[in-house]
Tab-separated table of C-alpha atoms and ligand atoms in Angstrom:
chain	number	residue	atom	x	y	z
A	7	UNK	CA	-0.106	0.034	0.058
A	8	UNK	CA	1.281	3.326	-0.999
A	9	UNK	CA	1.139	6.136	1.727
A	10	UNK	CA	1.428	9.750	0.381
A	11	UNK	CA	0.002	13.137	0.853
A	12	UNK	CA	0.132	15.522	-1.938
A	13	UNK	CA	-2.538	17.801	-0.647
A	14	UNK	CA	-2.859	21.460	-1.325
A	15	UNK	CA	-1.171	22.019	2.022
A	16	UNK	CA	2.052	20.437	0.663
A	17	UNK	CA	1.955	22.504	-2.493
A	18	UNK	CA	1.060	25.739	-0.773
A	19	UNK	CA	4.051	25.137	1.716
A	20	UNK	CA	6.345	25.451	-1.484
A	21	UNK	CA	7.050	21.665	-1.919
A	22	UNK	CA	7.777	20.952	-5.479
A	23	UNK	CA	4.630	19.011	-6.584
A	24	UNK	CA	5.340	15.812	-8.115
A	25	UNK	CA	4.737	12.176	-7.574
A	26	UNK	CA	7.985	11.131	-5.883
A	27	UNK	CA	7.326	11.554	-2.160
A	28	UNK	CA	7.777	7.982	-1.126
A	29	UNK	CA	5.481	6.731	-3.771
A	30	UNK	CA	5.963	4.782	-6.912
A	31	UNK	CA	3.029	5.771	-9.135
A	32	UNK	CA	5.113	6.336	-12.410
A	33	UNK	CA	4.716	6.479	-15.937
A	34	UNK	CA	5.221	2.767	-16.370
A	35	UNK	CA	2.896	1.652	-13.674
A	36	UNK	CA	0.042	4.263	-13.901
A	37	UNK	CA	-1.310	5.536	-17.122
A	38	UNK	CA	-4.653	5.933	-18.474
A	39	UNK	CA	-6.518	3.824	-20.834
A	40	UNK	CA	-5.548	5.301	-24.291
A	41	UNK	CA	-8.096	3.011	-26.296
A	42	UNK	CA	-10.932	3.708	-23.902
A	43	UNK	CA	-10.356	7.382	-23.804
A	44	UNK	CA	-10.288	7.399	-27.717
A	45	UNK	CA	-13.302	5.252	-27.972
A	46	UNK	CA	-15.206	7.597	-25.653
A	47	UNK	CA	-14.338	10.636	-27.823
A	48	UNK	CA	-15.586	9.019	-31.048
A	49	UNK	CA	-18.670	7.412	-29.347
A	50	UNK	CA	-19.788	10.767	-28.217
A	51	UNK	CA	-18.904	12.386	-31.613
A	52	UNK	CA	-22.019	10.668	-32.819
A	53	UNK	CA	-24.284	13.133	-30.823
A	54	UNK	CA	-24.522	15.758	-33.409
A	55	UNK	CA	-21.922	14.259	-35.695
A	56	UNK	CA	-21.755	15.929	-39.127
A	57	UNK	CA	-21.170	14.385	-42.563
A	58	UNK	CA	-17.667	16.028	-42.797
A	59	UNK	CA	-16.604	14.499	-39.569
A	60	UNK	CA	-17.317	17.303	-37.169
A	61	UNK	CA	-19.975	17.933	-34.430
A	62	UNK	CA	-22.951	20.302	-34.186
A	63	UNK	CA	-23.956	20.033	-30.595
A	64	UNK	CA	-25.303	23.506	-29.636
A	65	UNK	CA	-25.799	23.918	-26.030
A	66	UNK	CA	-28.992	22.912	-24.350
A	67	UNK	CA	-30.231	21.387	-27.670
A	68	UNK	CA	-31.288	17.846	-28.409
A	69	UNK	CA	-27.905	16.429	-29.085
A	70	UNK	CA	-26.619	18.169	-25.997
A	71	UNK	CA	-29.120	16.245	-23.872
A	72	UNK	CA	-27.935	13.114	-25.609
A	73	UNK	CA	-24.388	13.514	-24.893
A	74	UNK	CA	-25.241	14.658	-21.255
A	75	UNK	CA	-27.388	11.594	-20.705
A	76	UNK	CA	-24.311	9.338	-21.927
A	77	UNK	CA	-22.167	11.406	-19.555
A	78	UNK	CA	-24.308	10.889	-16.666
A	79	UNK	CA	-24.693	7.242	-17.200
A	80	UNK	CA	-20.846	6.775	-17.711
A	81	UNK	CA	-19.994	8.764	-14.462
A	82	UNK	CA	-22.594	6.754	-12.487
A	83	UNK	CA	-21.100	3.557	-13.695
A	84	UNK	CA	-17.714	4.799	-12.765
A	85	UNK	CA	-18.953	5.156	-9.126
A	86	UNK	CA	-19.605	8.874	-9.205
A	87	UNK	CA	-22.506	10.743	-7.680
A	88	UNK	CA	-24.047	13.311	-10.262
A	89	UNK	CA	-25.670	16.439	-9.380
A	90	UNK	CA	-26.749	19.374	-11.716
A	91	UNK	CA	-26.867	22.980	-10.809
A	92	UNK	CA	-29.489	25.473	-11.714
A	93	UNK	CA	-27.644	26.373	-15.003
A	94	UNK	CA	-27.429	22.787	-15.933
A	95	UNK	CA	-23.811	22.327	-15.172
A	96	UNK	CA	-23.150	18.589	-14.191
A	97	UNK	CA	-20.792	17.701	-11.316
A	98	UNK	CA	-19.925	13.934	-11.025
A	99	UNK	CA	-17.933	13.284	-7.594
A	100	UNK	CA	-15.600	10.324	-6.909
A	101	UNK	CA	-15.501	10.205	-3.226
A	102	UNK	CA	-12.351	10.653	-1.364
A	103	UNK	CA	-10.902	9.383	2.049
A	104	UNK	CA	-11.668	12.523	3.811
A	105	UNK	CA	-15.123	13.949	2.580
A	106	UNK	CA	-14.787	17.069	4.655
A	107	UNK	CA	-12.259	18.168	2.095
A	108	UNK	CA	-13.288	20.102	-0.857
A	109	UNK	CA	-12.830	18.133	-4.149
A	110	UNK	CA	-10.274	18.789	-6.829
A	111	UNK	CA	-12.333	19.771	-10.098
A	112	UNK	CA	-11.424	18.580	-13.454
A	113	UNK	CA	-13.309	18.730	-16.704
A	114	UNK	CA	-14.331	21.117	-19.576
A	115	UNK	CA	-17.520	21.181	-21.699
A	116	UNK	CA	-19.532	19.059	-24.131
A	117	UNK	CA	-21.286	21.734	-26.226
A	118	UNK	CA	-19.723	22.656	-29.480
A	119	UNK	CA	-19.805	25.328	-32.143
A	120	UNK	CA	-22.335	25.090	-35.045
A	121	UNK	CA	-19.670	23.548	-37.134
A	122	UNK	CA	-17.367	22.206	-34.310
A	123	UNK	CA	-14.831	19.315	-33.910
A	124	UNK	CA	-14.552	16.352	-31.945
A	125	UNK	CA	-12.135	17.511	-29.360
A	126	UNK	CA	-12.907	21.143	-28.166
A	127	UNK	CA	-14.121	20.727	-24.594
A	128	UNK	CA	-14.951	17.024	-25.173
A	129	UNK	CA	-11.294	15.848	-24.439
A	130	UNK	CA	-11.135	17.665	-21.218
A	131	UNK	CA	-14.418	16.337	-19.986
A	132	UNK	CA	-14.104	12.728	-21.343
A	133	UNK	CA	-10.159	12.569	-20.184
A	134	UNK	CA	-11.538	13.643	-16.661
A	135	UNK	CA	-13.975	10.720	-16.878
A	136	UNK	CA	-10.863	8.572	-17.970
A	137	UNK	CA	-8.936	9.792	-15.067
A	138	UNK	CA	-11.687	8.495	-12.636
A	139	UNK	CA	-11.914	5.178	-14.632
A	140	UNK	CA	-8.276	4.577	-14.459
A	141	UNK	CA	-8.039	5.415	-10.661
A	142	UNK	CA	-10.847	2.872	-10.367
A	143	UNK	CA	-8.961	0.223	-12.170
A	144	UNK	CA	-5.764	1.002	-10.072
A	145	UNK	CA	-7.806	0.740	-6.935
A	146	UNK	CA	-6.585	4.358	-5.913
A	147	UNK	CA	-8.036	6.191	-2.923
A	148	UNK	CA	-7.526	9.692	-2.900
A	149	UNK	CA	-7.444	11.996	0.132
A	150	UNK	CA	-9.869	14.436	-1.297
A	151	UNK	CA	-12.696	13.680	-3.590
A	152	UNK	CA	-12.435	14.300	-7.223
A	153	UNK	CA	-15.289	16.220	-9.098
A	154	UNK	CA	-15.656	16.111	-13.000
A	155	UNK	CA	-17.467	19.034	-14.278
A	156	UNK	CA	-19.287	19.453	-17.544
A	157	UNK	CA	-19.909	23.306	-17.682
A	158	UNK	CA	-23.011	24.728	-19.584
A	159	UNK	CA	-22.623	26.736	-22.654
A	160	UNK	CA	-18.776	27.160	-22.979
A	161	UNK	CA	-19.054	28.001	-26.407
A	162	UNK	CA	-21.370	31.160	-26.501
A	163	UNK	CA	-22.593	30.382	-29.919
A	164	UNK	CA	-26.172	29.789	-29.019
A	165	UNK	CA	-26.509	32.132	-25.943
A	166	UNK	CA	-23.971	34.833	-25.136
A	167	UNK	CA	-21.650	35.288	-23.369
A	168	UNK	CA	-19.402	32.192	-23.772
A	169	UNK	CA	-18.552	30.317	-20.545
A	170	UNK	CA	-21.611	31.868	-18.952
A	171	UNK	CA	-22.223	29.032	-16.420
A	172	UNK	CA	-18.692	29.148	-15.054
A	173	UNK	CA	-18.885	33.025	-14.901
A	174	UNK	CA	-22.110	32.786	-12.936
A	175	UNK	CA	-20.447	30.102	-10.722
A	176	UNK	CA	-17.751	32.502	-10.319
A	177	UNK	CA	-20.175	35.334	-9.265
A	178	UNK	CA	-19.818	37.311	-12.311
A	179	UNK	CA	-23.589	37.327	-13.418
A	180	UNK	CA	-26.626	36.220	-11.316
A	181	UNK	CA	-28.376	32.987	-12.031
A	182	UNK	CA	-31.477	34.836	-13.077
A	183	UNK	CA	-29.449	36.964	-15.363
A	184	UNK	CA	-28.245	33.983	-17.113
A	185	UNK	CA	-31.408	32.108	-17.183
A	186	UNK	CA	-33.225	35.011	-19.060
A	187	UNK	CA	-30.614	35.305	-21.806
A	188	UNK	CA	-32.222	34.344	-25.267
A	189	UNK	CA	-31.039	32.767	-28.419
A	190	UNK	CA	-31.707	34.121	-31.919
A	191	UNK	CA	-35.242	32.345	-31.772
A	192	UNK	CA	-36.132	34.145	-28.555
A	193	UNK	CA	-35.669	30.994	-26.454
A	194	UNK	CA	-34.320	31.728	-22.998
A	195	UNK	CA	-31.637	29.466	-21.284
A	196	UNK	CA	-34.349	28.597	-18.714
A	197	UNK	CA	-36.768	27.247	-21.250
A	198	UNK	CA	-33.848	25.547	-23.107
A	199	UNK	CA	-32.989	23.837	-19.745
A	200	UNK	CA	-36.443	22.821	-19.033
A	201	UNK	CA	-36.798	21.441	-22.546
A	202	UNK	CA	-34.063	18.993	-21.890
A	203	UNK	CA	-34.679	18.517	-18.327
A	204	UNK	CA	-31.308	19.655	-17.259
A	205	UNK	CA	-32.389	22.631	-14.817
A	206	UNK	CA	-30.820	21.236	-11.582
A	207	UNK	CA	-31.627	22.307	-8.084
A	208	UNK	CA	-28.210	22.826	-6.883
A	209	UNK	CA	-27.653	26.632	-6.336
A	210	UNK	CA	-25.042	27.970	-8.695
A	211	UNK	CA	-21.613	28.632	-7.012
A	212	UNK	CA	-22.248	26.863	-3.701
A	213	UNK	CA	-20.225	23.816	-4.605
A	214	UNK	CA	-16.621	24.674	-3.313
A	215	UNK	CA	-13.360	23.236	-5.015
A	216	UNK	CA	-9.766	22.998	-3.663
A	217	UNK	CA	-8.705	23.636	-7.254
A	218	UNK	CA	-9.664	23.211	-10.903
A	219	UNK	CA	-7.674	21.839	-13.810
A	220	UNK	CA	-8.839	21.687	-17.313
A	221	UNK	CA	-7.338	19.614	-20.272
A	222	UNK	CA	-7.926	21.088	-23.855
A	223	UNK	CA	-6.513	21.085	-27.164
A	224	UNK	CA	-4.546	24.039	-27.764
A	225	UNK	CA	-6.703	25.480	-30.804
A	226	UNK	CA	-3.700	27.232	-32.111
A	227	UNK	CA	-0.485	26.359	-33.964
A	228	UNK	CA	2.249	26.677	-31.363
A	229	UNK	CA	2.928	23.172	-29.797
A	230	UNK	CA	2.567	21.411	-33.031
A	231	UNK	CA	5.209	23.933	-34.908
A	232	UNK	CA	7.554	23.543	-31.859
A	233	UNK	CA	7.004	19.784	-31.655
A	234	UNK	CA	5.938	20.078	-28.015
A	235	UNK	CA	3.595	17.473	-26.423
A	236	UNK	CA	2.278	19.489	-23.600
A	237	UNK	CA	1.328	23.163	-23.037
A	238	UNK	CA	1.503	24.133	-19.636
A	239	UNK	CA	-0.904	27.143	-19.532
A	240	UNK	CA	-0.161	29.987	-17.266
A	241	UNK	CA	-2.147	32.865	-18.923
A	242	UNK	CA	-5.203	33.382	-20.702
A	243	UNK	CA	-6.243	36.060	-23.160
A	244	UNK	CA	-8.829	38.680	-22.368
A	245	UNK	CA	-11.819	38.933	-24.612
A	246	UNK	CA	-14.181	41.660	-25.255
A	247	UNK	CA	-17.521	41.182	-27.366
A	248	UNK	CA	-19.885	43.546	-29.006
A	249	UNK	CA	-23.216	43.573	-30.625
A	250	UNK	CA	-23.609	46.113	-33.446
A	251	UNK	CA	-26.434	47.434	-35.532
A	252	UNK	CA	-26.120	49.459	-38.599
A	253	UNK	CA	-29.062	51.443	-39.726
A	254	UNK	CA	-28.968	52.751	-43.226
A	255	UNK	CA	-31.721	53.257	-45.727
A	256	UNK	CA	-33.251	50.369	-47.822
A	257	UNK	CA	-34.129	51.380	-51.505
A	258	UNK	CA	-34.176	50.361	-55.033
A	259	UNK	CA	-31.141	48.834	-56.452
A	260	UNK	CA	-31.593	49.984	-59.835
A	261	UNK	CA	-32.845	53.472	-59.389
A	262	UNK	CA	-30.945	54.893	-56.321
A	263	UNK	CA	-27.939	56.924	-57.605
A	264	UNK	CA	-24.640	55.764	-55.986
A	265	UNK	CA	-24.270	59.192	-54.180
A	266	UNK	CA	-27.740	59.134	-52.615
A	267	UNK	CA	-27.273	55.675	-51.109
A	268	UNK	CA	-27.145	54.998	-47.275
A	269	UNK	CA	-25.987	51.540	-47.727
A	270	UNK	CA	-25.896	49.415	-44.334
A	271	UNK	CA	-23.789	46.592	-46.041
A	272	UNK	CA	-21.232	48.782	-47.710
A	273	UNK	CA	-20.857	50.481	-44.365
A	274	UNK	CA	-20.414	47.171	-42.556
A	275	UNK	CA	-17.586	46.299	-45.026
A	276	UNK	CA	-15.788	49.322	-43.701
A	277	UNK	CA	-16.460	48.236	-40.126
A	278	UNK	CA	-14.862	44.637	-40.846
A	279	UNK	CA	-11.853	46.122	-42.297
A	280	UNK	CA	-11.566	48.641	-39.379
A	281	UNK	CA	-11.661	45.734	-36.872
A	282	UNK	CA	-8.976	43.829	-38.905
A	283	UNK	CA	-6.750	47.094	-39.039
A	284	UNK	CA	-7.125	47.897	-35.420
A	285	UNK	CA	-6.045	44.326	-34.437
A	286	UNK	CA	-3.088	44.513	-36.705
A	287	UNK	CA	-2.122	47.789	-35.550
A	288	UNK	CA	-2.073	46.638	-32.067
A	289	UNK	CA	-0.260	43.292	-32.801
A	290	UNK	CA	1.328	40.893	-32.167
A	291	UNK	CA	-0.650	40.616	-28.881
A	292	UNK	CA	-3.986	41.343	-30.312
A	293	UNK	CA	-6.607	39.729	-32.470
A	294	UNK	CA	-10.068	41.010	-33.870
A	295	UNK	CA	-12.878	39.022	-35.659
A	296	UNK	CA	-16.306	39.913	-36.940
A	297	UNK	CA	-17.988	36.221	-37.094
A	298	UNK	CA	-21.666	37.114	-37.461
A	299	UNK	CA	-23.764	39.396	-39.814
A	300	UNK	CA	-27.431	39.331	-40.510
A	301	UNK	CA	-29.016	41.642	-42.916
A	302	UNK	CA	-32.735	42.412	-42.171
A	303	UNK	CA	-34.956	41.210	-44.980
A	304	UNK	CA	-32.097	40.699	-47.486
A	305	UNK	CA	-33.043	40.775	-51.231
A	306	UNK	CA	-30.701	41.063	-54.259
A	307	UNK	CA	-32.220	44.110	-55.598
A	308	UNK	CA	-32.615	45.987	-52.435
A	309	UNK	CA	-29.815	48.269	-50.884
A	310	UNK	CA	-29.441	46.870	-47.612
A	311	UNK	CA	-31.174	49.047	-44.922
A	312	UNK	CA	-30.562	47.429	-41.527
A	313	UNK	CA	-28.197	44.898	-40.460
A	314	UNK	CA	-26.785	43.251	-37.048
A	315	UNK	CA	-23.394	42.079	-36.543
A	316	UNK	CA	-21.174	40.731	-33.781
A	317	UNK	CA	-17.427	41.679	-33.089
A	318	UNK	CA	-14.677	40.733	-30.758
A	319	UNK	CA	-11.050	41.594	-29.659
A	320	UNK	CA	-8.811	39.664	-27.689
A	321	UNK	CA	-5.383	40.250	-25.842
A	322	UNK	CA	-3.430	38.981	-22.990
A	323	UNK	CA	-3.080	42.621	-21.857
A	324	UNK	CA	-5.729	44.396	-20.140
A	325	UNK	CA	-4.307	47.974	-21.602
A	326	UNK	CA	-4.217	46.713	-25.048
A	327	UNK	CA	-7.946	45.832	-24.772
A	328	UNK	CA	-8.467	49.436	-23.740
A	329	UNK	CA	-6.805	50.605	-26.783
A	330	UNK	CA	-8.583	48.133	-29.002
A	331	UNK	CA	-11.969	49.267	-27.684
A	332	UNK	CA	-11.276	53.024	-28.064
A	333	UNK	CA	-9.843	52.603	-31.565
A	334	UNK	CA	-13.023	50.712	-32.567
A	335	UNK	CA	-15.183	53.512	-31.077
A	336	UNK	CA	-13.436	56.212	-32.974
A	337	UNK	CA	-13.363	54.089	-36.180
A	338	UNK	CA	-17.122	53.462	-35.985
A	339	UNK	CA	-17.784	57.300	-35.327
A	340	UNK	CA	-15.834	58.190	-38.584
A	341	UNK	CA	-17.401	55.636	-40.682
A	342	UNK	CA	-20.875	56.687	-39.426
A	343	UNK	CA	-20.298	60.336	-39.944
A	344	UNK	CA	-18.809	59.971	-43.282
A	345	UNK	CA	-21.573	57.632	-44.711
A	346	UNK	CA	-24.438	59.376	-42.769
A	347	UNK	CA	-25.432	55.859	-41.400
A	348	UNK	CA	-26.235	55.324	-37.787
A	349	UNK	CA	-23.823	52.627	-36.308
A	350	UNK	CA	-24.497	51.456	-32.553
A	351	UNK	CA	-21.952	49.414	-31.101
A	352	UNK	CA	-22.740	47.920	-27.527
A	353	UNK	CA	-20.078	46.018	-25.501
A	354	UNK	CA	-21.887	43.116	-23.996
A	355	UNK	CA	-18.939	41.254	-22.343
A	356	UNK	CA	-15.576	41.743	-21.282
A	357	UNK	CA	-13.373	39.127	-19.686
A	358	UNK	CA	-10.081	40.345	-18.394
A	359	UNK	CA	-6.861	38.275	-18.982
A	360	UNK	CA	-6.346	35.329	-16.478
A	361	UNK	CA	-3.366	34.684	-14.619
A	362	UNK	CA	-3.429	31.046	-13.573
A	363	UNK	CA	-2.416	30.059	-9.983
A	364	UNK	CA	1.350	29.451	-9.843
A	365	UNK	CA	1.064	26.490	-7.608
A	366	UNK	CA	-1.360	24.525	-9.829
A	367	UNK	CA	0.750	25.582	-12.736
A	368	UNK	CA	3.666	24.161	-11.076
A	369	UNK	CA	1.704	20.875	-10.408
A	370	UNK	CA	0.926	20.543	-13.987
A	371	UNK	CA	4.384	21.221	-14.910
A	372	UNK	CA	5.634	18.698	-12.303
A	373	UNK	CA	3.317	15.926	-13.542
A	374	UNK	CA	4.604	16.704	-17.071
A	375	UNK	CA	8.123	16.224	-16.136
A	376	UNK	CA	7.380	13.299	-14.152
A	377	UNK	CA	5.747	11.744	-17.348
A	378	UNK	CA	8.897	12.755	-19.569
A	379	UNK	CA	6.624	14.692	-22.035
A	380	UNK	CA	8.105	17.708	-24.005
A	381	UNK	CA	6.281	20.850	-23.011
A	382	UNK	CA	6.425	24.741	-22.913
A	383	UNK	CA	4.621	27.365	-20.919
A	384	UNK	CA	1.670	28.817	-23.086
A	385	UNK	CA	-0.876	31.502	-23.174
A	386	UNK	CA	-4.267	30.417	-24.042
A	387	UNK	CA	-5.646	32.318	-27.165
A	388	UNK	CA	-9.109	30.817	-26.463
A	389	UNK	CA	-11.446	31.583	-23.503
A	390	UNK	CA	-12.142	28.561	-21.150
A	391	UNK	CA	-14.322	27.957	-18.061
A	392	UNK	CA	-10.908	27.604	-16.163
A	393	UNK	CA	-10.314	31.353	-16.886
A	394	UNK	CA	-13.546	32.167	-14.966
A	395	UNK	CA	-12.886	29.613	-12.268
A	396	UNK	CA	-9.394	31.140	-11.668
A	397	UNK	CA	-11.025	34.149	-10.234
A	398	UNK	CA	-12.282	32.172	-7.292
A	399	UNK	CA	-10.205	29.131	-6.789
A	400	UNK	CA	-6.658	27.974	-7.791
A	401	UNK	CA	-6.870	26.893	-11.339
A	402	UNK	CA	-4.652	25.957	-14.319
A	403	UNK	CA	-4.856	24.291	-17.857
A	404	UNK	CA	-3.032	21.630	-19.797
A	405	UNK	CA	-2.971	22.003	-23.648
A	406	UNK	CA	-2.264	19.334	-26.329
A	407	UNK	CA	-1.356	20.124	-30.069
A	408	UNK	CA	-4.208	19.944	-32.710
A	409	UNK	CA	-3.599	19.455	-36.225
A	410	UNK	CA	-2.496	22.581	-38.118
A	411	UNK	CA	-3.755	24.611	-34.994
A	412	UNK	CA	-7.430	24.198	-36.444
A	413	UNK	CA	-10.376	24.518	-34.153
A	414	UNK	CA	-13.995	25.788	-34.242
A	415	UNK	CA	-14.051	23.876	-37.621
A	416	UNK	CA	-15.170	20.312	-38.561
A	417	UNK	CA	-11.534	19.627	-39.621
A	418	UNK	CA	-10.338	19.941	-35.985
A	419	UNK	CA	-8.205	17.102	-35.163
A	420	UNK	CA	-5.777	15.687	-32.538
A	421	UNK	CA	-3.745	12.434	-32.261
A	422	UNK	CA	-4.552	9.750	-29.880
A	423	UNK	CA	-0.966	9.893	-28.495
A	424	UNK	CA	-1.310	13.569	-27.686
A	425	UNK	CA	-4.858	13.116	-26.172
A	426	UNK	CA	-3.316	10.209	-24.118
A	427	UNK	CA	-0.432	12.329	-23.084
A	428	UNK	CA	-2.803	15.286	-21.876
A	429	UNK	CA	-4.791	12.795	-19.970
A	430	UNK	CA	-1.916	11.154	-18.200
A	431	UNK	CA	-0.764	14.676	-17.177
A	432	UNK	CA	-4.426	15.418	-16.116
A	433	UNK	CA	-4.265	12.054	-14.159
A	434	UNK	CA	-0.973	12.669	-12.366
A	435	UNK	CA	-1.821	16.430	-11.491
A	436	UNK	CA	-5.212	15.290	-10.113
A	437	UNK	CA	-3.317	12.658	-7.848
A	438	UNK	CA	-0.678	15.242	-6.772
A	439	UNK	CA	-3.448	17.795	-5.813
A	440	UNK	CA	-5.992	15.241	-4.220
A	441	UNK	CA	-3.385	13.318	-2.356
A	442	UNK	CA	-3.182	9.462	-2.486
A	443	UNK	CA	-4.224	7.506	0.471
A	444	UNK	CA	-3.852	4.143	-1.093
A	445	UNK	CA	-3.112	2.464	-4.423
A	446	UNK	CA	-2.919	-1.219	-4.010
A	447	UNK	CA	-2.916	-2.409	-7.646
A	448	UNK	CA	-0.841	0.603	-9.214
A	449	UNK	CA	2.230	-0.623	-7.241
A	450	UNK	CA	2.343	-4.144	-8.364
B	23	GLV	C1	-14.545	29.822	-26.777
B	23	GLV	O1	-14.669	28.962	-27.397
B	23	GLV	C2	-13.758	30.852	-27.249
B	23	GLV	O2	-14.496	31.588	-27.960
B	23	GLV	O3	-12.774	31.149	-26.935
B	24	MN	MN1	-13.384	24.757	-25.435
B	25	MN	MN1	-14.629	26.349	-28.465
């Protein structure tokens, strides 16, 4: 029997986190089941699977219910107790030796973009399940409990903002505010939760964790380019989102002379190029995107009168986010004045850059070294639930490479070996943070 205590106290006390203190849980005797993880990823990809090999599983839709039901059954079969909070976030707890200790949270999300891939969010959630399954196989009892989380609406493509359930958990929004958010069809989060029977009774934010660790594909090109297996994430970019409307004047495409037009779409073209230029001017630590536009009552022989669009900027520096914002406001004012077209731009969300907890980052780095994987420290370009949770608990992330850095696309891909490596780092980080009381089979 192994005796070891890798609780938060040891880590906070400055001890280098790792798996060496009198225990022999090593790469060779304790790894996750790679085939089982890979099968789980591909089995769940059928819920919302697209002909191009991607996944369309919008949050709180019918396919999200299917994957949630699958996930609940799998967690219960692995001996976990599953609870659901008032925003539909699922918590699956594997008991620890000392149930008075707050659990170590691990997981991610199971919703996808409209044309998403098989790995974004799914890897982190199903790797967390695999961690529990592997602990069960090895007969490991941890000191603290371990809790898998499936956060509702990480993607933000059906309801804004992204990562809304973890933000509410962290106290950035009230539950009622989030429940009242509407999708483009006017359906509220509350109605969508009730439709799939995932509005739970646990009050949001009441479940406490000792720490949270999220495994995710990088969604960018750095790890692959540098041939590194693991990204130890120590920083997350800030994000600012806008809703915009342009009000021009709809009129006949054949009879309205060019100088008399107040064309919303031509105006929008200038706004798109302004967002691109502003981001480039503030680079390399800035990106800007317009991902959505909808013309009201479009017709090929009508000059566009009114349209709505979304815009976003991201940067790892708060001061740069301020500069991007003021550059956008002045560009919009200038375009609007020149074209005599009204442009309204409302900032609907601002998420400051995230600095992940040094001790948890070190725990991830320690497990990565212990396992012998190549790695680098990395900044997350994408938003993640761990970024919200980092505001209220020690948190960190583990990245693995994805093919050509592509994500939010049906072509998104990652290798089994890299997913396995990431899950192994998650396993050993979890053990380091939760503390191991006994592991009879792992040491044989
Ligand atoms: C979440 O998927 C994001 O937009 O970063
Ligand atoms: Mn994600
Ligand atoms: Mn995503």
